[in-house]
Amino acid sequence: MIEVIRKKNKKKVAEEAAKIVLQEIKKKQNLVLGLATGRTMIPFYNALVKLKKNEKISFTNVRTFNLDEYVGLGEKDKKSFRHFMEEYFFSKVDLKKENINFLDGKTKNFKKECLRYENKIKKSGGIDLQILGIGRNRHIAFNEPGSSIKSRTRKVRLPEETRKVNFGSLKNAPKFALTVGISTILNSRKILLLAFGKEKKKAVQNSLQGKISSKMPASFLRLHKNVIFVVDETVMNN
Ligand code: GLP
């Protein structure tokens, strides 16, 4: 069963999610935190940075693993997820550089890189809290429709739809990405998905009530025991 927390607007969604993250860090200072990118995450990181300052909580022992990265893009590329994270979050908190984990989009050996990431997650004790957004086509991370429930970290081809949504047009949009798998995500102890706005309404409602199937990767979250969706009223309205 997925617990759904309804909030008035995106600001409240972001604040609620930030509160939940800080509660977990209070319980476990060296929390292993799975992080996501995307427009949804911008108000969330803003809220987390603000709340962290007010509550004077330290991130020094927190370890992070991001979900995905575009193939061919590195830290310095403005379009990379690594760059996004630096801009909205990493540069604003006291995380230790060595505790930040990312898939290397510039690797020459995809298999080896994906295996390294899986092993690093395992070695850290597994993800305690995974933050997720959701794609309009129900993808989670870059597990697009058709992804298996058994999928682990791997290289994937991005559908045109996702490339267009993320980059505005297909021109200059990377064709491939590295992403953790559905199975990697379901291994997390707790999962927190954020969604707001009418573009996400169908995706969220289908994931909560539709058939559990690889056609809607987010529907697999219903098989996990500890999932919270924090959403706004637009998403839940009929
Ligand atoms: C991206 C990311 C996902 C994210 C999703 C939604 O492609 N790979 O992790 O959840 O798309 O993004 P947005 O929040 O911009 O709608």
Short mmCIF file of N, CA and C in Angstrom, two decimals, residues 100-223:
data_model
loop_
_atom_site.label_atom_id
_atom_site.label_comp_id
_atom_site.label_asym_id
_atom_site.label_seq_id
_atom_site.Cartn_x
_atom_site.Cartn_y
_atom_site.Cartn_z
N ILE A 100 29.46 11.78 -2.18
CA ILE A 100 28.53 11.98 -3.30
C ILE A 100 28.84 10.94 -4.38
N ASN A 101 27.82 10.17 -4.75
CA ASN A 101 28.03 9.13 -5.78
C ASN A 101 27.20 9.42 -7.01
N PHE A 102 27.82 9.22 -8.17
CA PHE A 102 27.16 9.49 -9.44
C PHE A 102 27.57 8.47 -10.49
N LEU A 103 26.66 8.18 -11.39
CA LEU A 103 27.03 7.36 -12.54
C LEU A 103 27.84 8.24 -13.49
N ASP A 104 28.91 7.68 -14.05
CA ASP A 104 29.78 8.45 -14.93
C ASP A 104 29.29 8.36 -16.38
N GLY A 105 28.66 9.44 -16.84
CA GLY A 105 28.12 9.47 -18.21
C GLY A 105 29.19 9.44 -19.26
N LYS A 106 30.43 9.69 -18.87
CA LYS A 106 31.52 9.73 -19.85
C LYS A 106 32.34 8.44 -19.86
N THR A 107 31.87 7.44 -19.15
CA THR A 107 32.61 6.18 -19.11
C THR A 107 32.73 5.55 -20.50
N LYS A 108 33.79 4.76 -20.68
CA LYS A 108 33.93 4.05 -21.96
C LYS A 108 33.44 2.62 -21.80
N ASN A 109 33.33 2.20 -20.53
CA ASN A 109 32.91 0.82 -20.27
C ASN A 109 31.60 0.85 -19.45
N PHE A 110 30.48 0.83 -20.17
CA PHE A 110 29.17 0.99 -19.51
C PHE A 110 28.90 -0.12 -18.50
N LYS A 111 29.17 -1.35 -18.92
CA LYS A 111 28.87 -2.50 -18.03
C LYS A 111 29.65 -2.38 -16.72
N LYS A 112 30.92 -2.07 -16.86
CA LYS A 112 31.79 -1.98 -15.68
C LYS A 112 31.32 -0.84 -14.76
N GLU A 113 30.96 0.28 -15.37
CA GLU A 113 30.51 1.44 -14.59
C GLU A 113 29.21 1.13 -13.83
N CYS A 114 28.29 0.44 -14.51
CA CYS A 114 27.01 0.12 -13.87
C CYS A 114 27.21 -0.88 -12.72
N LEU A 115 28.10 -1.80 -12.93
CA LEU A 115 28.40 -2.79 -11.90
C LEU A 115 29.08 -2.12 -10.70
N ARG A 116 29.99 -1.20 -11.01
CA ARG A 116 30.67 -0.44 -9.95
C ARG A 116 29.64 0.27 -9.07
N TYR A 117 28.64 0.87 -9.72
CA TYR A 117 27.62 1.64 -8.99
C TYR A 117 26.78 0.73 -8.10
N GLU A 118 26.32 -0.38 -8.68
CA GLU A 118 25.54 -1.36 -7.90
C GLU A 118 26.34 -1.82 -6.68
N ASN A 119 27.62 -2.12 -6.90
CA ASN A 119 28.45 -2.61 -5.80
C ASN A 119 28.67 -1.55 -4.73
N LYS A 120 28.81 -0.32 -5.18
CA LYS A 120 29.02 0.79 -4.23
C LYS A 120 27.77 0.98 -3.36
N ILE A 121 26.59 0.85 -3.98
CA ILE A 121 25.34 0.97 -3.20
C ILE A 121 25.30 -0.14 -2.16
N LYS A 122 25.60 -1.35 -2.61
CA LYS A 122 25.58 -2.51 -1.70
C LYS A 122 26.56 -2.29 -0.54
N LYS A 123 27.77 -1.87 -0.89
CA LYS A 123 28.83 -1.68 0.10
C LYS A 123 28.46 -0.61 1.14
N SER A 124 27.67 0.35 0.70
CA SER A 124 27.27 1.42 1.63
C SER A 124 26.15 0.96 2.57
N GLY A 125 25.66 -0.25 2.33
CA GLY A 125 24.58 -0.79 3.17
C GLY A 125 23.21 -0.69 2.54
N GLY A 126 23.15 -0.17 1.31
CA GLY A 126 21.87 -0.04 0.61
C GLY A 126 21.25 1.34 0.83
N ILE A 127 20.34 1.71 -0.06
CA ILE A 127 19.70 3.03 0.04
C ILE A 127 18.67 3.01 1.18
N ASP A 128 18.80 3.96 2.10
CA ASP A 128 17.81 4.06 3.19
C ASP A 128 16.55 4.78 2.71
N LEU A 129 16.76 5.88 2.01
CA LEU A 129 15.61 6.67 1.55
C LEU A 129 15.86 7.09 0.10
N GLN A 130 14.97 6.67 -0.78
CA GLN A 130 15.10 7.02 -2.20
C GLN A 130 14.08 8.09 -2.57
N ILE A 131 14.56 9.22 -3.07
CA ILE A 131 13.67 10.28 -3.57
C ILE A 131 13.40 10.02 -5.05
N LEU A 132 12.14 10.16 -5.45
CA LEU A 132 11.80 9.93 -6.86
C LEU A 132 10.88 11.02 -7.38
N GLY A 133 11.01 11.30 -8.67
CA GLY A 133 10.00 12.05 -9.41
C GLY A 133 9.30 11.02 -10.29
N ILE A 134 8.44 11.49 -11.16
CA ILE A 134 7.79 10.55 -12.08
C ILE A 134 7.67 11.22 -13.45
N GLY A 135 7.92 10.46 -14.49
CA GLY A 135 7.78 11.00 -15.84
C GLY A 135 6.32 10.95 -16.27
N ARG A 136 5.96 11.80 -17.22
CA ARG A 136 4.57 11.80 -17.70
C ARG A 136 4.19 10.44 -18.26
N ASN A 137 5.17 9.72 -18.80
CA ASN A 137 4.89 8.38 -19.32
C ASN A 137 5.10 7.29 -18.25
N ARG A 138 5.09 7.70 -17.01
CA ARG A 138 5.20 6.80 -15.83
C ARG A 138 6.59 6.25 -15.61
N HIS A 139 7.63 6.87 -16.19
CA HIS A 139 8.97 6.35 -15.91
C HIS A 139 9.44 6.79 -14.52
N ILE A 140 10.32 5.98 -13.94
CA ILE A 140 11.00 6.37 -12.70
C ILE A 140 12.49 6.21 -12.97
N ALA A 141 13.29 7.19 -12.54
CA ALA A 141 14.68 7.34 -13.00
C ALA A 141 14.62 7.35 -14.52
N PHE A 142 15.40 6.50 -15.21
CA PHE A 142 15.19 6.37 -16.66
C PHE A 142 14.70 4.97 -16.98
N ASN A 143 13.90 4.42 -16.09
CA ASN A 143 13.24 3.14 -16.37
C ASN A 143 11.96 3.47 -17.12
N GLU A 144 12.08 3.42 -18.43
CA GLU A 144 11.00 3.82 -19.32
C GLU A 144 10.03 2.64 -19.48
N PRO A 145 8.82 2.89 -20.03
CA PRO A 145 7.88 1.78 -20.24
C PRO A 145 8.58 0.62 -20.96
N GLY A 146 8.33 -0.57 -20.45
CA GLY A 146 8.99 -1.76 -21.00
C GLY A 146 10.10 -2.27 -20.09
N SER A 147 10.49 -1.45 -19.11
CA SER A 147 11.57 -1.87 -18.19
C SER A 147 11.10 -3.00 -17.29
N SER A 148 11.98 -3.96 -17.09
CA SER A 148 11.62 -5.12 -16.28
C SER A 148 11.71 -4.81 -14.78
N ILE A 149 10.88 -5.48 -14.03
CA ILE A 149 10.93 -5.34 -12.56
C ILE A 149 12.28 -5.83 -12.02
N LYS A 150 12.94 -6.69 -12.80
CA LYS A 150 14.23 -7.22 -12.34
C LYS A 150 15.41 -6.35 -12.78
N SER A 151 15.13 -5.26 -13.48
CA SER A 151 16.23 -4.46 -14.05
C SER A 151 17.14 -3.88 -12.97
N ARG A 152 18.44 -3.85 -13.28
CA ARG A 152 19.43 -3.24 -12.39
C ARG A 152 20.08 -2.08 -13.16
N THR A 153 21.13 -1.52 -12.61
CA THR A 153 21.78 -0.37 -13.25
C THR A 153 22.31 -0.76 -14.62
N ARG A 154 21.99 0.07 -15.63
CA ARG A 154 22.33 -0.28 -17.02
C ARG A 154 22.25 0.94 -17.93
N LYS A 155 22.71 0.70 -19.18
CA LYS A 155 22.58 1.75 -20.20
C LYS A 155 21.24 1.58 -20.89
N VAL A 156 20.51 2.67 -21.08
CA VAL A 156 19.20 2.58 -21.74
C VAL A 156 19.11 3.57 -22.90
N ARG A 157 18.29 3.23 -23.89
CA ARG A 157 17.99 4.17 -24.97
C ARG A 157 16.79 5.00 -24.53
N LEU A 158 16.85 6.29 -24.69
CA LEU A 158 15.76 7.15 -24.23
C LEU A 158 14.70 7.33 -25.33
N PRO A 159 13.43 7.17 -24.99
CA PRO A 159 12.41 7.38 -26.01
C PRO A 159 12.33 8.86 -26.42
N GLU A 160 11.88 9.10 -27.65
CA GLU A 160 11.81 10.48 -28.15
C GLU A 160 10.99 11.37 -27.23
N GLU A 161 9.91 10.81 -26.71
CA GLU A 161 9.01 11.56 -25.83
C GLU A 161 9.77 12.16 -24.63
N THR A 162 10.54 11.33 -23.98
CA THR A 162 11.30 11.78 -22.80
C THR A 162 12.36 12.80 -23.21
N ARG A 163 13.02 12.55 -24.35
CA ARG A 163 14.06 13.48 -24.80
C ARG A 163 13.46 14.85 -25.09
N LYS A 164 12.26 14.84 -25.70
CA LYS A 164 11.60 16.11 -26.02
C LYS A 164 11.18 16.84 -24.74
N VAL A 165 10.59 16.10 -23.81
CA VAL A 165 10.13 16.73 -22.56
C VAL A 165 11.32 17.32 -21.79
N ASN A 166 12.43 16.59 -21.75
CA ASN A 166 13.56 17.04 -20.94
C ASN A 166 14.40 18.13 -21.60
N PHE A 167 14.41 18.15 -22.95
CA PHE A 167 15.29 19.11 -23.64
C PHE A 167 14.55 20.10 -24.54
N GLY A 168 13.23 20.00 -24.61
CA GLY A 168 12.47 20.91 -25.45
C GLY A 168 12.40 20.45 -26.90
N SER A 169 13.51 19.90 -27.42
CA SER A 169 13.50 19.35 -28.79
C SER A 169 14.50 18.19 -28.86
N LEU A 170 14.45 17.46 -29.98
CA LEU A 170 15.34 16.29 -30.07
C LEU A 170 16.78 16.69 -30.37
N LYS A 171 16.91 17.87 -30.96
CA LYS A 171 18.24 18.39 -31.30
C LYS A 171 19.04 18.56 -30.00
N ASN A 172 20.22 18.05 -29.98
CA ASN A 172 21.08 18.16 -28.78
C ASN A 172 20.64 17.32 -27.59
N ALA A 173 19.55 16.57 -27.72
CA ALA A 173 19.13 15.73 -26.59
C ALA A 173 19.85 14.39 -26.66
N PRO A 174 20.56 14.01 -25.60
CA PRO A 174 21.26 12.72 -25.63
C PRO A 174 20.30 11.57 -25.92
N LYS A 175 20.83 10.54 -26.60
CA LYS A 175 19.98 9.39 -26.97
C LYS A 175 20.00 8.31 -25.90
N PHE A 176 21.05 8.30 -25.10
CA PHE A 176 21.20 7.22 -24.12
C PHE A 176 21.46 7.78 -22.72
N ALA A 177 21.19 6.94 -21.75
CA ALA A 177 21.48 7.32 -20.36
C ALA A 177 21.91 6.08 -19.58
N LEU A 178 22.53 6.32 -18.44
CA LEU A 178 22.79 5.25 -17.47
C LEU A 178 21.78 5.46 -16.35
N THR A 179 21.15 4.39 -15.91
CA THR A 179 20.15 4.54 -14.85
C THR A 179 20.17 3.33 -13.91
N VAL A 180 19.84 3.58 -12.66
CA VAL A 180 19.62 2.44 -11.76
C VAL A 180 18.36 1.73 -12.25
N GLY A 181 18.17 0.49 -11.87
CA GLY A 181 17.02 -0.27 -12.36
C GLY A 181 15.83 -0.22 -11.42
N ILE A 182 14.73 -0.84 -11.86
CA ILE A 182 13.54 -0.92 -11.01
C ILE A 182 13.89 -1.72 -9.75
N SER A 183 14.59 -2.81 -9.95
CA SER A 183 14.96 -3.66 -8.83
C SER A 183 15.88 -2.92 -7.86
N THR A 184 16.79 -2.13 -8.40
CA THR A 184 17.68 -1.32 -7.55
C THR A 184 16.83 -0.38 -6.69
N ILE A 185 15.84 0.25 -7.32
CA ILE A 185 14.98 1.21 -6.59
C ILE A 185 14.16 0.47 -5.52
N LEU A 186 13.60 -0.69 -5.91
CA LEU A 186 12.75 -1.43 -4.96
C LEU A 186 13.54 -2.00 -3.78
N ASN A 187 14.86 -2.07 -3.91
CA ASN A 187 15.68 -2.53 -2.79
C ASN A 187 15.87 -1.46 -1.71
N SER A 188 15.46 -0.22 -2.00
CA SER A 188 15.60 0.85 -1.00
C SER A 188 14.66 0.56 0.17
N ARG A 189 15.07 1.02 1.37
CA ARG A 189 14.23 0.75 2.55
C ARG A 189 12.96 1.59 2.55
N LYS A 190 13.07 2.81 2.06
CA LYS A 190 11.92 3.70 2.03
C LYS A 190 11.98 4.52 0.75
N ILE A 191 10.83 4.78 0.15
CA ILE A 191 10.78 5.52 -1.12
C ILE A 191 9.82 6.69 -0.98
N LEU A 192 10.26 7.85 -1.45
CA LEU A 192 9.45 9.06 -1.36
C LEU A 192 9.33 9.65 -2.77
N LEU A 193 8.11 9.60 -3.31
CA LEU A 193 7.90 10.14 -4.67
C LEU A 193 7.17 11.47 -4.58
N LEU A 194 7.65 12.45 -5.32
CA LEU A 194 7.04 13.79 -5.34
C LEU A 194 6.43 14.04 -6.71
N ALA A 195 5.23 14.62 -6.71
CA ALA A 195 4.63 15.00 -8.00
C ALA A 195 3.64 16.14 -7.80
N PHE A 196 3.64 17.06 -8.75
CA PHE A 196 2.63 18.12 -8.72
C PHE A 196 2.36 18.59 -10.14
N GLY A 197 1.20 19.23 -10.29
CA GLY A 197 0.83 19.80 -11.59
C GLY A 197 0.02 18.84 -12.44
N LYS A 198 -0.79 19.42 -13.34
CA LYS A 198 -1.72 18.58 -14.10
C LYS A 198 -1.03 17.61 -15.06
N GLU A 199 0.20 17.92 -15.47
CA GLU A 199 0.92 17.01 -16.38
C GLU A 199 1.21 15.66 -15.73
N LYS A 200 1.17 15.63 -14.40
CA LYS A 200 1.53 14.40 -13.69
C LYS A 200 0.32 13.62 -13.17
N LYS A 201 -0.87 14.22 -13.37
CA LYS A 201 -2.09 13.64 -12.81
C LYS A 201 -2.33 12.19 -13.26
N LYS A 202 -2.31 11.99 -14.58
CA LYS A 202 -2.57 10.65 -15.11
C LYS A 202 -1.50 9.66 -14.66
N ALA A 203 -0.27 10.11 -14.73
CA ALA A 203 0.84 9.22 -14.37
C ALA A 203 0.71 8.75 -12.92
N VAL A 204 0.39 9.67 -12.02
CA VAL A 204 0.28 9.31 -10.60
C VAL A 204 -0.95 8.43 -10.38
N GLN A 205 -2.09 8.84 -10.94
CA GLN A 205 -3.31 8.07 -10.71
C GLN A 205 -3.20 6.65 -11.28
N ASN A 206 -2.63 6.52 -12.48
CA ASN A 206 -2.43 5.18 -13.06
C ASN A 206 -1.49 4.33 -12.20
N SER A 207 -0.45 4.97 -11.68
CA SER A 207 0.52 4.21 -10.88
C SER A 207 -0.09 3.73 -9.58
N LEU A 208 -1.04 4.50 -9.06
CA LEU A 208 -1.69 4.12 -7.80
C LEU A 208 -2.80 3.10 -8.01
N GLN A 209 -3.50 3.20 -9.13
CA GLN A 209 -4.70 2.37 -9.31
C GLN A 209 -4.69 1.45 -10.51
N GLY A 210 -3.87 1.72 -11.49
CA GLY A 210 -3.88 0.91 -12.72
C GLY A 210 -3.25 -0.45 -12.52
N LYS A 211 -3.15 -1.19 -13.61
CA LYS A 211 -2.55 -2.52 -13.54
C LYS A 211 -1.04 -2.38 -13.24
N ILE A 212 -0.52 -3.27 -12.40
CA ILE A 212 0.92 -3.25 -12.15
C ILE A 212 1.60 -3.91 -13.34
N SER A 213 2.33 -3.11 -14.10
CA SER A 213 2.89 -3.65 -15.34
C SER A 213 4.09 -2.83 -15.79
N SER A 214 4.96 -3.47 -16.58
CA SER A 214 6.14 -2.76 -17.06
C SER A 214 5.77 -1.65 -18.04
N LYS A 215 4.49 -1.63 -18.47
CA LYS A 215 4.05 -0.51 -19.32
C LYS A 215 4.02 0.78 -18.49
N MET A 216 3.84 0.61 -17.18
CA MET A 216 3.83 1.77 -16.27
C MET A 216 4.83 1.49 -15.15
N PRO A 217 6.12 1.74 -15.40
CA PRO A 217 7.14 1.36 -14.41
C PRO A 217 6.85 1.83 -12.99
N ALA A 218 6.24 3.02 -12.83
CA ALA A 218 5.99 3.51 -11.47
C ALA A 218 4.97 2.65 -10.73
N SER A 219 4.17 1.86 -11.45
CA SER A 219 3.19 1.00 -10.79
C SER A 219 3.88 -0.09 -9.95
N PHE A 220 5.13 -0.42 -10.30
CA PHE A 220 5.87 -1.43 -9.52
C PHE A 220 6.11 -0.98 -8.08
N LEU A 221 6.01 0.32 -7.84
CA LEU A 221 6.23 0.83 -6.48
C LEU A 221 5.19 0.26 -5.52
N ARG A 222 4.04 -0.17 -6.06
CA ARG A 222 2.99 -0.73 -5.19
C ARG A 222 3.42 -2.06 -4.57
N LEU A 223 4.48 -2.65 -5.10
CA LEU A 223 4.96 -3.93 -4.56
C LEU A 223 5.91 -3.72 -3.38
#
